[in-house]
Amino acid sequence: MTLKPDPTRFLSNLHELRQFGAAGVGKGVVRPAYSEADIAARAWLAAKFEDAGLKVHYDPMGSLFGLAEGPSILLGSHSDSQPEGGWLDGALGVIAALEVACAAREAGGPAVSVVSFQDEEGRFGVTTGSTVWSGQLGLEKADKLTDRDGISLAEARSTMAHLAGDFVDPAQFTGFIEMHIEQGPWLDQAGEAAGVVTDIVGIRDMRITFEGEQNHAGTTPMHLRRDAFQALGAFNALIAERFQNVVTPQTVWTIGHVKLHPDAHSIVPGTATFSMQWRDGDGDRLRRMEEIIRATAHEVAEARGLALSFGPMLGLEPVAMDAKLRTALEASAENCAPGSWRKMPSGALHDATNLAQYLPVAMLFVPSINGISHAFEEDTNEADLVKGLEVLAGAVARLS
Ligand code: GLV
Ligand code: MN
Ligand code: MN
């Protein structure tokens, strides 16, 4: 069985999808989950799924499926973006899946279903749409999650409620393969065409709030201040020091969002709410880092006379890819790009992590120019996108 995906149709669809929320320099995109651009992009995708002979289905989270009849392999990724993102993060995996489904239909088989998960980028949680589908987070609990502006998932989800059917039964799928950009520097630096993922790191993510005393920035003596931002600064320096005995060069942690109240030049900030996220391939290390984070926050708050609160703790465990699916990707990579691919872990998070609860899963990476992603500048050479598509199609053909 050979599948012949059409590179022109594939690239044209990718560029067309980018028009929904196109923004910023280069090929930037602003298409957060449940935004107008996101919902319009899903409607466009749904029409494409229908043209490909797939049955369109939205689940209660707004994840969009194009379902083949009978047992099928599921391919896809997500079409929502970060608050500032690129045109390929997620979109590539969805459009490549659509193209392989079209090629499979034109070849008279195998059955290929396609998915675009909702809120992979974590406006509300961490890979929220697939986390809820996988049963690791109940819908009722998820509905209470809020974005950085205080809007709840329940509220955001209601904008798509008229489209929603039931959750899809995963028993109809034989496995899940997600193609994605690497989002890191390794393939680009080595001049290699593809990466077959061995495993995906685990993640922890929560909000922390220091609450001190809002006061005048000119008249409040330094020793009387209970400044929430100064507490955040001290906390940040202390955890970096204390992590030294626990982390490896692969461990990462990020404070990416900070909200000060009332956020003004001449006011000592009364509250600082910030995101605290950390990732590693070892679940025990993630737990030890959590202990340091919680203990340090308590210590800083106590020393400075501040109140402290933690938001819900979100997270996913590290996950290994399925051997059979991986072997199909590896054989296809060697066929399409002999000697120019590698096995590698994923430091980014993906919906595949959640699907591993139900199905054998695997992932394929293509290079990211200069390793840039979660930024408008994210890009990949079109020749590499097409090569990745060929590897994916080859793997699906091998598995059938
Ligand atoms: C997903 O985009 C991630 O944050 O890794
Ligand atoms: Mn992604
Ligand atoms: Mn992303």
PDB file of C-alpha atoms in Angstrom, residues 26 31 52 68 72 77 121-122 136 142 166 169 200 217 220 231 237-238 241 245 257 272 283 344-345 350 374 386 390:
ATOM      1  CA  GLY A  26       6.289  36.810   9.605  1.00  0.00           C
ATOM      2  CA  ARG A  31      -5.848  32.156  17.766  1.00  0.00           C
ATOM      3  CA  ALA A  52     -12.594  14.496   2.719  1.00  0.00           C
ATOM      4  CA  ALA A  68     -13.834   7.714   9.276  1.00  0.00           C
ATOM      5  CA  SER A  72      -9.445   3.835  12.023  1.00  0.00           C
ATOM      6  CA  SER A  77      -3.018  17.794  16.854  1.00  0.00           C
ATOM      7  CA  GLU A 121      -2.140  25.615  24.526  1.00  0.00           C
ATOM      8  CA  GLY A 122      -3.565  25.861  28.012  1.00  0.00           C
ATOM      9  CA  GLN A 136      -7.942  12.711  33.869  1.00  0.00           C
ATOM     10  CA  ALA A 142     -12.453  21.803  34.456  1.00  0.00           C
ATOM     11  CA  ASP A 166     -20.945  13.636  23.118  1.00  0.00           C
ATOM     12  CA  ASP A 169     -15.575   6.685  22.049  1.00  0.00           C
ATOM     13  CA  ILE A 200       7.216  13.274  26.243  1.00  0.00           C
ATOM     14  CA  ALA A 217       5.315  54.476  46.471  1.00  0.00           C
ATOM     15  CA  THR A 220       6.077  54.317  52.479  1.00  0.00           C
ATOM     16  CA  ALA A 231       8.322  38.796  47.504  1.00  0.00           C
ATOM     17  CA  ALA A 237      15.956  33.812  43.244  1.00  0.00           C
ATOM     18  CA  LEU A 238      15.562  31.310  46.089  1.00  0.00           C
ATOM     19  CA  GLU A 241      19.293  28.283  44.212  1.00  0.00           C
ATOM     20  CA  ASN A 245      20.646  19.970  43.979  1.00  0.00           C
ATOM     21  CA  HIS A 257       2.792  35.356  33.520  1.00  0.00           C
ATOM     22  CA  ALA A 272       1.300  39.515  42.806  1.00  0.00           C
ATOM     23  CA  GLY A 283       7.924  12.261  37.806  1.00  0.00           C
ATOM     24  CA  MET A 344      14.525  12.225  20.452  1.00  0.00           C
ATOM     25  CA  PRO A 345      12.480  13.147  23.523  1.00  0.00           C
ATOM     26  CA  HIS A 350       1.384  17.424  23.402  1.00  0.00           C
ATOM     27  CA  HIS A 374       5.547  30.162  20.902  1.00  0.00           C
ATOM     28  CA  VAL A 386       6.546  18.193   2.906  1.00  0.00           C
ATOM     29  CA  GLU A 390       5.748  11.952   3.427  1.00  0.00           C
TER      30      GLU A 390
END
